mmCIF file of C-alpha atoms in Angstrom:
data_model
loop_
_atom_site.group_PDB
_atom_site.id
_atom_site.type_symbol
_atom_site.label_atom_id
_atom_site.label_comp_id
_atom_site.label_asym_id
_atom_site.label_seq_id
_atom_site.Cartn_x
_atom_site.Cartn_y
_atom_site.Cartn_z
ATOM 1 C CA MET A 1 131.641 213.317 50.231
ATOM 2 C CA SER A 2 129.231 215.507 52.146
ATOM 3 C CA ALA A 3 130.128 215.974 55.801
ATOM 4 C CA PRO A 4 127.500 215.759 58.568
ATOM 5 C CA PRO A 5 125.930 219.173 59.314
ATOM 6 C CA TRP A 6 127.842 219.771 62.519
ATOM 7 C CA PRO A 7 128.155 223.246 64.042
ATOM 8 C CA LEU A 8 131.303 224.992 62.921
ATOM 9 C CA SER A 9 132.844 226.181 66.169
ATOM 10 C CA THR A 10 133.313 224.828 69.682
ATOM 11 C CA SER A 11 133.846 227.624 72.171
ATOM 12 C CA ALA A 12 133.107 226.877 75.806
ATOM 13 C CA ALA A 13 132.201 229.180 78.663
ATOM 14 C CA SER A 14 133.178 228.411 82.239
ATOM 15 C CA SER A 15 129.690 229.207 83.576
ATOM 16 C CA ASP A 16 128.122 226.411 81.549
ATOM 17 C CA PRO A 17 127.806 222.852 82.879
ATOM 18 C CA THR A 18 130.313 220.247 81.793
ATOM 19 C CA VAL A 19 128.563 217.187 80.385
ATOM 20 C CA ALA A 20 129.629 213.580 79.835
ATOM 21 C CA VAL A 21 127.399 211.381 77.668
ATOM 22 C CA LEU A 22 127.773 207.594 77.560
ATOM 23 C CA LEU A 23 126.701 205.813 74.367
ATOM 24 C CA ASP A 24 128.052 203.073 72.084
ATOM 25 C CA THR A 25 129.211 202.828 68.484
ATOM 26 C CA ALA A 26 126.657 200.245 67.316
ATOM 27 C CA GLY A 27 124.715 203.030 65.630
ATOM 28 C CA PHE A 28 127.647 204.634 63.779
ATOM 29 C CA LEU A 29 129.761 204.113 60.704
ATOM 30 C CA ARG A 30 132.711 206.233 61.776
ATOM 31 C CA THR A 31 130.965 209.563 62.529
ATOM 32 C CA LEU A 32 127.929 208.772 60.333
ATOM 33 C CA PRO A 33 124.861 208.038 62.512
ATOM 34 C CA LEU A 34 122.897 205.006 61.317
ATOM 35 C CA THR A 35 120.184 204.982 63.981
ATOM 36 C CA GLY A 36 117.903 207.564 65.498
ATOM 37 C CA ALA A 37 119.572 207.281 68.909
ATOM 38 C CA ALA A 38 123.015 207.798 67.388
ATOM 39 C CA ALA A 39 121.861 210.762 65.314
ATOM 40 C CA ARG A 40 120.174 212.452 68.252
ATOM 41 C CA THR A 41 123.106 211.934 70.590
ATOM 42 C CA ALA A 42 125.746 213.096 68.112
ATOM 43 C CA ARG A 43 123.936 216.142 66.771
ATOM 44 C CA LEU A 44 122.320 217.370 69.968
ATOM 45 C CA ASN A 45 125.616 217.213 71.839
ATOM 46 C CA ALA A 46 127.606 218.757 69.003
ATOM 47 C CA TRP A 47 125.312 221.762 69.173
ATOM 48 C CA LEU A 48 125.319 221.754 72.965
ATOM 49 C CA HIS A 49 129.117 221.851 72.919
ATOM 50 C CA GLN A 50 129.132 224.628 70.343
ATOM 51 C CA GLN A 51 126.783 226.690 72.503
ATOM 52 C CA GLY A 52 129.106 226.612 75.503
ATOM 53 C CA ALA A 53 128.550 223.430 77.502
ATOM 54 C CA GLU A 54 131.832 221.515 77.505
ATOM 55 C CA THR A 55 130.537 218.145 76.331
ATOM 56 C CA THR A 56 132.342 214.820 75.891
ATOM 57 C CA LEU A 57 130.999 211.632 74.300
ATOM 58 C CA LEU A 58 132.182 208.407 75.898
ATOM 59 C CA LEU A 59 131.624 205.753 73.224
ATOM 60 C CA CYS A 60 131.685 202.046 73.944
ATOM 61 C CA ASP A 61 133.422 200.694 70.842
ATOM 62 C CA LEU A 62 131.454 197.511 70.234
ATOM 63 C CA ASN A 63 131.069 197.935 66.465
ATOM 64 C CA PRO A 64 134.158 197.218 64.318
ATOM 65 C CA ALA A 65 132.485 199.003 61.387
ATOM 66 C CA SER A 66 132.560 202.245 63.369
ATOM 67 C CA ARG A 67 136.324 202.447 62.797
ATOM 68 C CA PRO A 68 137.204 204.974 65.549
ATOM 69 C CA SER A 69 137.553 208.396 64.003
ATOM 70 C CA GLY A 70 138.951 211.693 65.151
ATOM 71 C CA ALA A 71 136.645 213.652 62.841
ATOM 72 C CA TRP A 72 134.138 214.563 65.540
ATOM 73 C CA PRO A 73 132.928 218.120 66.225
ATOM 74 C CA LEU A 74 133.276 217.609 69.973
ATOM 75 C CA PRO A 75 135.577 215.620 72.274
ATOM 76 C CA VAL A 76 135.048 211.848 71.981
ATOM 77 C CA ARG A 77 136.714 209.068 73.955
ATOM 78 C CA TYR A 78 136.463 205.449 72.872
ATOM 79 C CA LEU A 79 136.185 202.660 75.443
ATOM 80 C CA PRO A 80 136.405 198.911 74.829
ATOM 81 C CA TYR A 81 133.334 196.759 75.441
ATOM 82 C CA ALA A 82 134.731 195.298 78.658
ATOM 83 C CA SER A 83 135.239 198.767 80.165
ATOM 84 C CA VAL A 84 131.527 199.512 79.861
ATOM 85 C CA TYR A 85 129.721 196.178 80.116
ATOM 86 C CA GLU A 86 132.083 194.172 82.352
ATOM 87 C CA HIS A 87 134.775 195.960 84.382
ATOM 88 C CA THR A 88 134.285 199.713 84.631
ATOM 89 C CA ASP A 89 137.635 200.787 86.065
ATOM 90 C CA ARG A 90 138.706 202.547 82.873
ATOM 91 C CA LEU A 91 135.329 204.292 82.528
ATOM 92 C CA ARG A 92 135.638 205.512 86.112
ATOM 93 C CA LEU A 93 139.106 206.901 85.399
ATOM 94 C CA HIS A 94 137.765 208.884 82.446
ATOM 95 C CA LEU A 95 134.962 210.316 84.549
ATOM 96 C CA ALA A 96 137.369 211.202 87.350
ATOM 97 C CA GLU A 97 139.482 213.104 84.846
ATOM 98 C CA LEU A 98 136.537 214.830 83.151
ATOM 99 C CA ALA A 99 134.777 215.670 86.454
ATOM 100 C CA PRO A 100 131.469 216.385 84.692
ATOM 101 C CA ASP A 101 128.672 218.343 86.300
ATOM 102 C CA VAL A 102 126.137 216.207 84.437
ATOM 103 C CA LEU A 103 126.344 212.534 83.407
ATOM 104 C CA VAL A 104 123.837 211.483 80.736
ATOM 105 C CA LEU A 105 122.872 207.847 80.107
ATOM 106 C CA SER A 106 120.182 206.505 77.792
ATOM 107 C CA ASN A 107 120.979 202.803 78.198
ATOM 108 C CA THR A 108 118.475 201.599 80.791
ATOM 109 C CA GLN A 109 120.504 198.575 81.865
ATOM 110 C CA LEU A 110 123.681 200.578 82.442
ATOM 111 C CA THR A 111 121.770 203.289 84.273
ATOM 112 C CA VAL A 112 120.481 200.649 86.675
ATOM 113 C CA ARG A 113 123.763 198.736 86.990
ATOM 114 C CA TYR A 114 126.009 201.646 87.875
ATOM 115 C CA GLY A 115 124.634 205.026 86.779
ATOM 116 C CA ARG A 116 123.918 206.283 90.291
ATOM 117 C CA GLU A 117 127.260 205.016 91.579
ATOM 118 C CA LEU A 118 129.246 206.614 88.740
ATOM 119 C CA ALA A 119 127.461 209.924 89.177
ATOM 120 C CA GLU A 120 128.117 209.978 92.922
ATOM 121 C CA GLU A 121 131.805 209.200 92.423
ATOM 122 C CA ALA A 122 132.124 211.987 89.839
ATOM 123 C CA GLY A 123 130.052 214.459 91.859
ATOM 124 C CA ALA A 124 127.676 214.746 88.894
ATOM 125 C CA ALA A 125 123.940 214.967 88.458
ATOM 126 C CA LEU A 126 122.632 211.828 86.735
ATOM 127 C CA VAL A 127 120.314 212.352 83.766
ATOM 128 C CA TYR A 128 118.405 209.409 82.283
ATOM 129 C CA GLU A 129 117.402 210.136 78.681
ATOM 130 C CA MET A 130 114.321 207.983 78.131
ATOM 131 C CA HIS A 131 114.225 207.095 74.439
ATOM 132 C CA ASP A 132 111.280 204.686 74.627
ATOM 133 C CA ASP A 133 108.523 203.378 76.826
ATOM 134 C CA GLU A 134 110.459 200.112 76.752
ATOM 135 C CA PRO A 135 107.817 197.751 78.194
ATOM 136 C CA ALA A 136 105.207 199.081 75.759
ATOM 137 C CA LEU A 137 107.616 198.820 72.830
ATOM 138 C CA LEU A 138 108.569 195.231 73.643
ATOM 139 C CA ARG A 139 104.918 194.319 74.142
ATOM 140 C CA SER A 140 104.024 195.769 70.751
ATOM 141 C CA ILE A 141 106.655 193.695 68.947
ATOM 142 C CA GLY A 142 105.945 190.491 70.858
ATOM 143 C CA ASP A 143 109.156 190.419 72.892
ATOM 144 C CA ALA A 144 108.859 188.341 76.062
ATOM 145 C CA GLY A 145 111.091 190.705 78.046
ATOM 146 C CA GLN A 146 108.432 193.320 78.720
ATOM 147 C CA ASP A 147 108.015 192.528 82.434
ATOM 148 C CA THR A 148 111.744 192.756 83.090
ATOM 149 C CA ALA A 149 111.876 195.954 81.045
ATOM 150 C CA ALA A 150 109.201 197.492 83.276
ATOM 151 C CA VAL A 151 111.218 196.720 86.404
ATOM 152 C CA LEU A 152 114.437 198.053 84.909
ATOM 153 C CA GLN A 153 112.986 201.261 83.488
ATOM 154 C CA THR A 154 111.308 202.037 86.796
ATOM 155 C CA ALA A 155 114.672 201.565 88.510
ATOM 156 C CA ALA A 156 116.473 203.738 85.955
ATOM 157 C CA VAL A 157 114.009 206.566 86.528
ATOM 158 C CA ALA A 158 114.429 206.237 90.299
ATOM 159 C CA ALA A 159 118.232 206.261 90.030
ATOM 160 C CA ALA A 160 118.339 209.495 88.047
ATOM 161 C CA ASP A 161 118.285 213.058 89.334
ATOM 162 C CA GLY A 162 116.228 214.009 86.300
ATOM 163 C CA VAL A 163 114.647 212.441 83.216
ATOM 164 C CA ILE A 164 114.672 213.751 79.660
ATOM 165 C CA THR A 165 111.824 212.717 77.339
ATOM 166 C CA PHE A 166 111.332 213.543 73.667
ATOM 167 C CA THR A 167 107.587 214.216 73.588
ATOM 168 C CA ASP A 168 104.706 215.237 75.825
ATOM 169 C CA ARG A 169 103.308 211.712 75.363
ATOM 170 C CA ASP A 170 106.369 210.272 77.103
ATOM 171 C CA THR A 171 106.256 212.625 80.092
ATOM 172 C CA PRO A 172 103.245 210.985 81.824
ATOM 173 C CA THR A 173 104.955 207.620 81.282
ATOM 174 C CA ALA A 174 108.067 208.867 83.063
ATOM 175 C CA ARG A 175 105.974 210.239 85.914
ATOM 176 C CA ARG A 176 104.009 206.981 86.174
ATOM 177 C CA LEU A 177 107.356 205.224 86.594
ATOM 178 C CA GLY A 178 108.135 207.548 89.504
ATOM 179 C CA ALA A 179 110.017 210.474 87.962
ATOM 180 C CA THR A 180 109.579 213.764 89.807
ATOM 181 C CA THR A 181 111.801 215.885 87.536
ATOM 182 C CA VAL A 182 111.026 215.525 83.823
ATOM 183 C CA HIS A 183 112.072 217.817 80.992
ATOM 184 C CA VAL A 184 110.971 217.483 77.359
ATOM 185 C CA VAL A 185 113.771 217.961 74.830
ATOM 186 C CA PRO A 186 112.433 217.090 71.361
ATOM 187 C CA CYS A 187 114.510 215.788 68.490
ATOM 188 C CA GLY A 188 115.714 218.195 65.841
ATOM 189 C CA VAL A 189 117.208 218.526 62.402
ATOM 190 C CA ASP A 190 119.684 220.814 60.688
ATOM 191 C CA PRO A 191 117.419 222.365 58.040
ATOM 192 C CA GLY A 192 120.238 223.250 55.653
ATOM 193 C CA PRO A 193 119.580 225.227 52.458
ATOM 194 C CA ALA A 194 116.051 225.577 51.177
ATOM 195 C CA PRO A 195 115.124 222.672 48.873
ATOM 196 C CA ARG A 196 114.893 223.341 45.162
ATOM 197 C CA PRO A 197 112.061 221.849 43.103
ATOM 198 C CA GLN A 198 113.262 218.710 41.332
ATOM 199 C CA SER A 199 111.899 217.538 37.998
ATOM 200 C CA SER A 200 112.027 213.821 37.291
ATOM 201 C CA ALA A 201 110.133 211.439 35.084
ATOM 202 C CA GLU A 202 110.360 208.845 37.858
ATOM 203 C CA SER A 203 107.975 208.957 40.812
ATOM 204 C CA ARG A 204 109.887 207.940 43.916
ATOM 205 C CA VAL A 205 108.408 207.069 47.301
ATOM 206 C CA VAL A 206 111.046 207.066 50.043
ATOM 207 C CA PHE A 207 111.321 205.532 53.507
ATOM 208 C CA VAL A 208 114.269 206.117 55.855
ATOM 209 C CA GLY A 209 114.883 203.575 58.577
ATOM 210 C CA ASN A 210 117.317 201.309 60.367
ATOM 211 C CA GLY A 211 116.304 197.804 59.289
ATOM 212 C CA TYR A 212 117.673 196.229 62.474
ATOM 213 C CA TYR A 213 114.916 197.915 64.484
ATOM 214 C CA GLU A 214 111.752 195.806 64.562
ATOM 215 C CA PRO A 215 109.209 198.634 63.974
ATOM 216 C CA ASN A 216 111.174 199.649 60.856
ATOM 217 C CA ARG A 217 111.410 196.040 59.681
ATOM 218 C CA ARG A 218 107.646 195.790 59.919
ATOM 219 C CA ALA A 219 107.291 199.021 57.972
ATOM 220 C CA MET A 220 109.595 197.698 55.255
ATOM 221 C CA ARG A 221 107.555 194.505 54.989
ATOM 222 C CA TRP A 222 104.424 196.626 54.596
ATOM 223 C CA LEU A 223 106.095 198.609 51.814
ATOM 224 C CA HIS A 224 106.855 195.363 49.999
ATOM 225 C CA GLU A 225 103.601 193.493 50.575
ATOM 226 C CA VAL A 226 100.991 196.262 50.645
ATOM 227 C CA LEU A 227 102.202 199.541 49.209
ATOM 228 C CA ALA A 228 104.248 198.332 46.226
ATOM 229 C CA PRO A 229 101.403 196.394 44.539
ATOM 230 C CA SER A 230 99.003 199.327 44.972
ATOM 231 C CA LEU A 231 101.058 202.088 43.331
ATOM 232 C CA PRO A 232 100.928 203.188 39.693
ATOM 233 C CA PRO A 233 103.252 201.257 37.355
ATOM 234 C CA GLY A 234 106.774 202.646 37.254
ATOM 235 C CA THR A 235 106.688 204.091 40.778
ATOM 236 C CA VAL A 236 109.878 203.317 42.691
ATOM 237 C CA ILE A 237 109.888 202.632 46.424
ATOM 238 C CA GLU A 238 113.291 203.312 47.933
ATOM 239 C CA VAL A 239 114.483 202.452 51.431
ATOM 240 C CA ILE A 240 117.488 204.334 52.817
ATOM 241 C CA GLY A 241 119.260 202.851 55.821
ATOM 242 C CA ARG A 242 121.160 199.779 56.892
ATOM 243 C CA TYR A 243 119.407 196.434 56.779
ATOM 244 C CA PRO A 244 120.121 192.771 57.624
ATOM 245 C CA ALA A 245 120.566 190.184 54.898
ATOM 246 C CA SER A 246 117.151 188.714 55.703
ATOM 247 C CA LEU A 247 115.474 191.771 54.174
ATOM 248 C CA ARG A 248 117.119 191.369 50.773
ATOM 249 C CA GLU A 249 114.071 189.354 49.746
ATOM 250 C CA PHE A 250 112.238 192.685 49.451
ATOM 251 C CA ALA A 251 114.508 193.806 46.601
ATOM 252 C CA ASP A 252 112.105 192.521 43.927
ATOM 253 C CA ARG A 253 109.688 195.376 44.720
ATOM 254 C CA VAL A 254 111.688 197.777 46.885
ATOM 255 C CA ARG A 255 114.996 199.453 46.076
ATOM 256 C CA LEU A 256 117.240 198.854 49.096
ATOM 257 C CA ARG A 257 119.759 201.651 48.937
ATOM 258 C CA GLY A 258 121.509 201.100 52.253
ATOM 259 C CA PRO A 259 123.026 203.904 54.357
ATOM 260 C CA VAL A 260 124.159 207.091 52.618
ATOM 261 C CA ARG A 261 126.653 209.786 53.562
ATOM 262 C CA ASP A 262 124.427 212.654 52.454
ATOM 263 C CA LEU A 263 120.823 211.914 53.365
ATOM 264 C CA ARG A 264 119.591 215.324 52.302
ATOM 265 C CA SER A 265 120.826 214.854 48.723
ATOM 266 C CA ALA A 266 119.258 211.401 48.636
ATOM 267 C CA LEU A 267 115.907 212.863 49.690
ATOM 268 C CA ASP A 268 115.997 215.820 47.309
ATOM 269 C CA SER A 269 114.892 213.749 44.318
ATOM 270 C CA ALA A 270 112.066 211.928 46.150
ATOM 271 C CA THR A 271 108.418 212.631 45.354
ATOM 272 C CA VAL A 272 106.639 211.502 48.533
ATOM 273 C CA ALA A 273 107.993 210.341 51.924
ATOM 274 C CA VAL A 274 106.257 207.695 53.999
ATOM 275 C CA ALA A 275 106.277 206.697 57.668
ATOM 276 C CA PRO A 276 104.058 203.592 57.974
ATOM 277 C CA LEU A 277 104.799 202.927 61.640
ATOM 278 C CA GLU A 278 102.485 201.043 63.960
ATOM 279 C CA THR A 279 104.737 201.213 66.991
ATOM 280 C CA GLY A 280 108.002 202.719 68.184
ATOM 281 C CA GLY A 281 109.120 205.196 70.759
ATOM 282 C CA GLY A 282 109.974 208.837 71.166
ATOM 283 C CA MET A 283 110.010 211.203 68.229
ATOM 284 C CA LYS A 284 110.716 210.007 64.691
ATOM 285 C CA LEU A 285 113.842 211.632 63.245
ATOM 286 C CA LYS A 286 112.967 210.362 59.774
ATOM 287 C CA VAL A 287 109.962 212.694 59.740
ATOM 288 C CA LEU A 288 112.165 215.678 60.583
ATOM 289 C CA ASP A 289 114.548 214.716 57.768
ATOM 290 C CA TYR A 290 111.625 214.492 55.336
ATOM 291 C CA CYS A 291 110.397 217.918 56.410
ATOM 292 C CA ALA A 292 113.824 219.535 56.052
ATOM 293 C CA ALA A 293 113.925 218.245 52.470
ATOM 294 C CA GLY A 294 110.547 219.855 51.776
ATOM 295 C CA LEU A 295 108.805 216.547 51.132
ATOM 296 C CA PRO A 296 105.119 215.785 51.653
ATOM 297 C CA VAL A 297 104.857 213.130 54.358
ATOM 298 C CA VAL A 298 102.251 210.364 54.568
ATOM 299 C CA GLY A 299 102.199 208.424 57.821
ATOM 300 C CA THR A 300 100.348 206.998 60.776
ATOM 301 C CA ALA A 301 99.510 208.765 64.016
ATOM 302 C CA GLU A 302 102.460 206.947 65.635
ATOM 303 C CA ALA A 303 104.853 208.528 63.141
ATOM 304 C CA PHE A 304 103.806 212.042 64.129
ATOM 305 C CA VAL A 305 103.895 211.783 67.923
ATOM 306 C CA GLY A 306 105.509 214.922 69.310
ATOM 307 C CA PHE A 307 104.799 217.079 66.254
ATOM 308 C CA ALA A 308 102.509 220.083 66.118
ATOM 309 C CA GLU A 309 99.671 220.795 63.675
ATOM 310 C CA THR A 310 100.220 217.721 61.519
ATOM 311 C CA GLU A 311 97.042 218.404 59.585
ATOM 312 C CA GLN A 312 98.739 221.495 58.126
ATOM 313 C CA TRP A 313 101.787 219.791 56.626
ATOM 314 C CA ALA A 314 101.293 216.011 56.552
ATOM 315 C CA VAL A 315 98.752 213.350 55.643
ATOM 316 C CA GLU A 316 97.913 211.232 58.674
ATOM 317 C CA ALA A 317 95.826 208.073 58.299
ATOM 318 C CA ASP A 318 95.450 204.499 59.424
ATOM 319 C CA LEU A 319 97.820 202.018 57.839
ATOM 320 C CA ALA A 320 95.106 200.548 55.615
ATOM 321 C CA GLU A 321 94.361 203.983 54.128
ATOM 322 C CA LEU A 322 97.955 205.047 53.422
ATOM 323 C CA PRO A 323 98.284 203.518 49.900
ATOM 324 C CA GLY A 324 95.361 205.563 48.636
ATOM 325 C CA HIS A 325 96.802 208.763 50.058
ATOM 326 C CA VAL A 326 100.242 208.079 48.571
ATOM 327 C CA THR A 327 98.714 207.421 45.138
ATOM 328 C CA ALA A 328 96.656 210.610 45.347
ATOM 329 C CA LEU A 329 99.692 212.708 46.215
ATOM 330 C CA LEU A 330 101.738 211.209 43.383
ATOM 331 C CA GLY A 331 99.124 212.627 41.026
ATOM 332 C CA ASP A 332 98.752 216.044 42.658
ATOM 333 C CA GLU A 333 101.886 218.154 42.217
ATOM 334 C CA VAL A 334 100.305 221.337 43.556
ATOM 335 C CA ARG A 335 99.327 219.696 46.855
ATOM 336 C CA ARG A 336 102.693 217.979 47.166
ATOM 337 C CA HIS A 337 104.526 221.290 46.906
ATOM 338 C CA ARG A 338 102.123 223.023 49.316
ATOM 339 C CA LEU A 339 102.584 220.355 51.999
ATOM 340 C CA GLY A 340 106.340 220.285 51.428
ATOM 341 C CA ARG A 341 106.655 224.051 51.903
ATOM 342 C CA ARG A 342 104.678 223.890 55.140
ATOM 343 C CA ALA A 343 106.752 220.980 56.438
ATOM 344 C CA ARG A 344 109.954 222.862 55.708
ATOM 345 C CA HIS A 345 108.639 225.975 57.472
ATOM 346 C CA LEU A 346 107.765 223.843 60.518
ATOM 347 C CA VAL A 347 111.307 222.566 61.061
ATOM 348 C CA GLU A 348 112.831 225.974 60.376
ATOM 349 C CA GLN A 349 110.650 227.548 63.060
ATOM 350 C CA ARG A 350 110.469 224.838 65.725
ATOM 351 C CA TYR A 351 112.775 221.886 65.295
ATOM 352 C CA SER A 352 116.336 222.963 64.594
ATOM 353 C CA TRP A 353 119.064 221.165 66.559
ATOM 354 C CA SER A 354 120.329 224.526 67.770
ATOM 355 C CA ALA A 355 116.952 225.150 69.441
ATOM 356 C CA GLN A 356 116.888 221.682 70.995
ATOM 357 C CA ALA A 357 120.432 222.154 72.315
ATOM 358 C CA ARG A 358 119.257 225.275 74.132
ATOM 359 C CA ALA A 359 116.402 223.231 75.622
ATOM 360 C CA ALA A 360 118.857 220.534 76.721
ATOM 361 C CA HIS A 361 121.148 223.157 78.270
ATOM 362 C CA ALA A 362 118.243 224.572 80.279
ATOM 363 C CA ALA A 363 117.157 221.092 81.380
ATOM 364 C CA TYR A 364 120.648 220.051 82.479
ATOM 365 C CA SER A 365 121.143 223.317 84.357
ATOM 366 C CA ALA A 366 117.840 222.892 86.206
ATOM 367 C CA ILE A 367 118.599 219.258 87.115
ATOM 368 C CA LEU A 368 122.088 220.231 88.269
ATOM 369 C CA GLU A 369 120.686 222.991 90.463
ATOM 370 C CA GLN A 370 118.292 220.528 92.125
ATOM 371 C CA HIS A 371 121.109 218.027 92.547
ATOM 372 C CA ARG A 372 123.297 220.598 94.276
ATOM 373 C CA ALA A 373 120.372 221.444 96.551
ATOM 374 C CA GLY A 374 120.319 217.845 97.720
ATOM 375 C CA THR A 375 117.664 216.206 95.520
ATOM 376 C CA ARG A 376 119.169 212.881 94.475
ATOM 377 C CA GLY A 377 118.123 209.638 92.868
ATOM 378 C CA SER A 378 118.399 206.292 94.660
ATOM 379 C CA VAL A 379 120.678 203.300 94.158
ATOM 380 C CA PRO A 380 118.721 200.291 92.800
ATOM 381 C CA ASP A 381 118.555 197.201 94.993
ATOM 382 C CA PRO A 382 120.950 194.312 94.272
ATOM 383 C CA GLU A 383 118.243 192.084 92.783
ATOM 384 C CA THR A 384 117.247 194.716 90.233
ATOM 385 C CA ARG A 385 120.875 195.445 89.396
ATOM 386 C CA ALA A 386 121.370 191.748 88.737
ATOM 387 C CA LEU A 387 118.489 191.831 86.239
ATOM 388 C CA ALA A 388 120.315 194.608 84.383
ATOM 389 C CA THR A 389 123.259 192.392 83.473
ATOM 390 C CA GLU A 390 121.353 191.008 80.483
ATOM 391 C CA PRO A 391 122.058 192.944 77.254
ATOM 392 C CA PRO A 392 119.320 195.375 76.166
ATOM 393 C CA TYR A 393 116.895 194.364 73.389
ATOM 394 C CA TRP A 394 118.492 196.688 70.824
ATOM 395 C CA LEU A 395 121.896 195.096 71.394
ATOM 396 C CA ARG A 396 120.395 191.629 70.983
ATOM 397 C CA GLU A 397 118.855 192.785 67.691
ATOM 398 C CA TRP A 398 122.095 194.276 66.435
ATOM 399 C CA ARG A 399 124.536 191.528 67.372
ATOM 400 C CA GLY A 400 125.474 189.051 64.681
ATOM 401 C CA HIS A 401 124.494 191.323 61.800
ATOM 402 C CA THR A 402 126.712 192.948 59.211
ATOM 403 C CA THR A 403 126.315 196.627 58.446
ATOM 404 C CA PRO A 404 126.238 197.259 54.661
ATOM 405 C CA ARG A 405 128.870 199.720 53.545
ATOM 406 C CA THR A 406 127.649 203.137 52.617
ATOM 407 C CA HIS A 407 127.483 203.690 48.860
ATOM 408 C CA ALA A 408 129.278 207.006 49.136
ATOM 409 C CA SER A 409 133.036 207.165 49.130
ATOM 410 C CA GLU A 410 134.754 206.878 52.457
#
């Protein structure tokens, strides 16, 4: 079994901020991240901890499949669902003990319900990590909750002492919602060893995605209904990531592999990677994983938001044009290798998790300095806090589904 690429040491320095990060286990299988949010939170904070900021993950254990594990590269404390979503006494005790300088929340509802209050009690600066433009995302997938989402995200931004976004596209959104302090901390990847050219008689097109997330579900449907019939005979389309039972109908044209312990090894034998996304938020971790594996990437403009110089290392096109580009790349080995080398160079130079951890450290330190100077967020009004008692859209999507077991050994 291949372990996650965590940093190898965890030495802390007293001059660095102490950080507490609240998340949940819905996106994990033990320590294996199954969603982009889980992967970002686990890997960014593992590197942040390694670089000197004493960092603790507070995980709401709402996923039985996560099977609480001690094999984390940084301190982790598990909390039952009720301690996070109902009665927060136990959460408050943990924060009192940890006494963090910085409290980081990415859950909009929880930020609104009690983020400001928890931060004040702990004497911490409150950071809201804005993963999505939530009203725009819900609007794009036809979810009726977009108006409520707009109210709640505006309140979350106002409650925070500072906002973290993933891309320059998201920064104006945060400012439009009222944020005065915004820092961009992109997603990253652990590049690992340089990929070795693979020879295979089988052409394999790969897509990585959490099938419980609506933009990925739509992409998987497109793979089945549009891409599969257009490719040369014998080409395999493989999807890596967890998926609900409702998507098993795609198995006649798409190989549904499920989650894997070692994503890099699974990508090494692929020929072309695709990112046929019409909507979504933030920065797409799947694209970084493709690049680290030295794969040529074909995707939409949405897939490449936050990336630099895409014309140098990727093929960007409208959804209707993607099948033709994938077919052309399958027949052009020289171009595939050229794009793959450039993609790999990009992540080595710009998008390592170690670099993003340094950016997060600088952002937290700046927000903490402003907080200590008296710049504070505001407590949301009671009516808005009442709106935040409804579970977030991602939790509604996830509930009631069964996570397929990873095919690797436990």
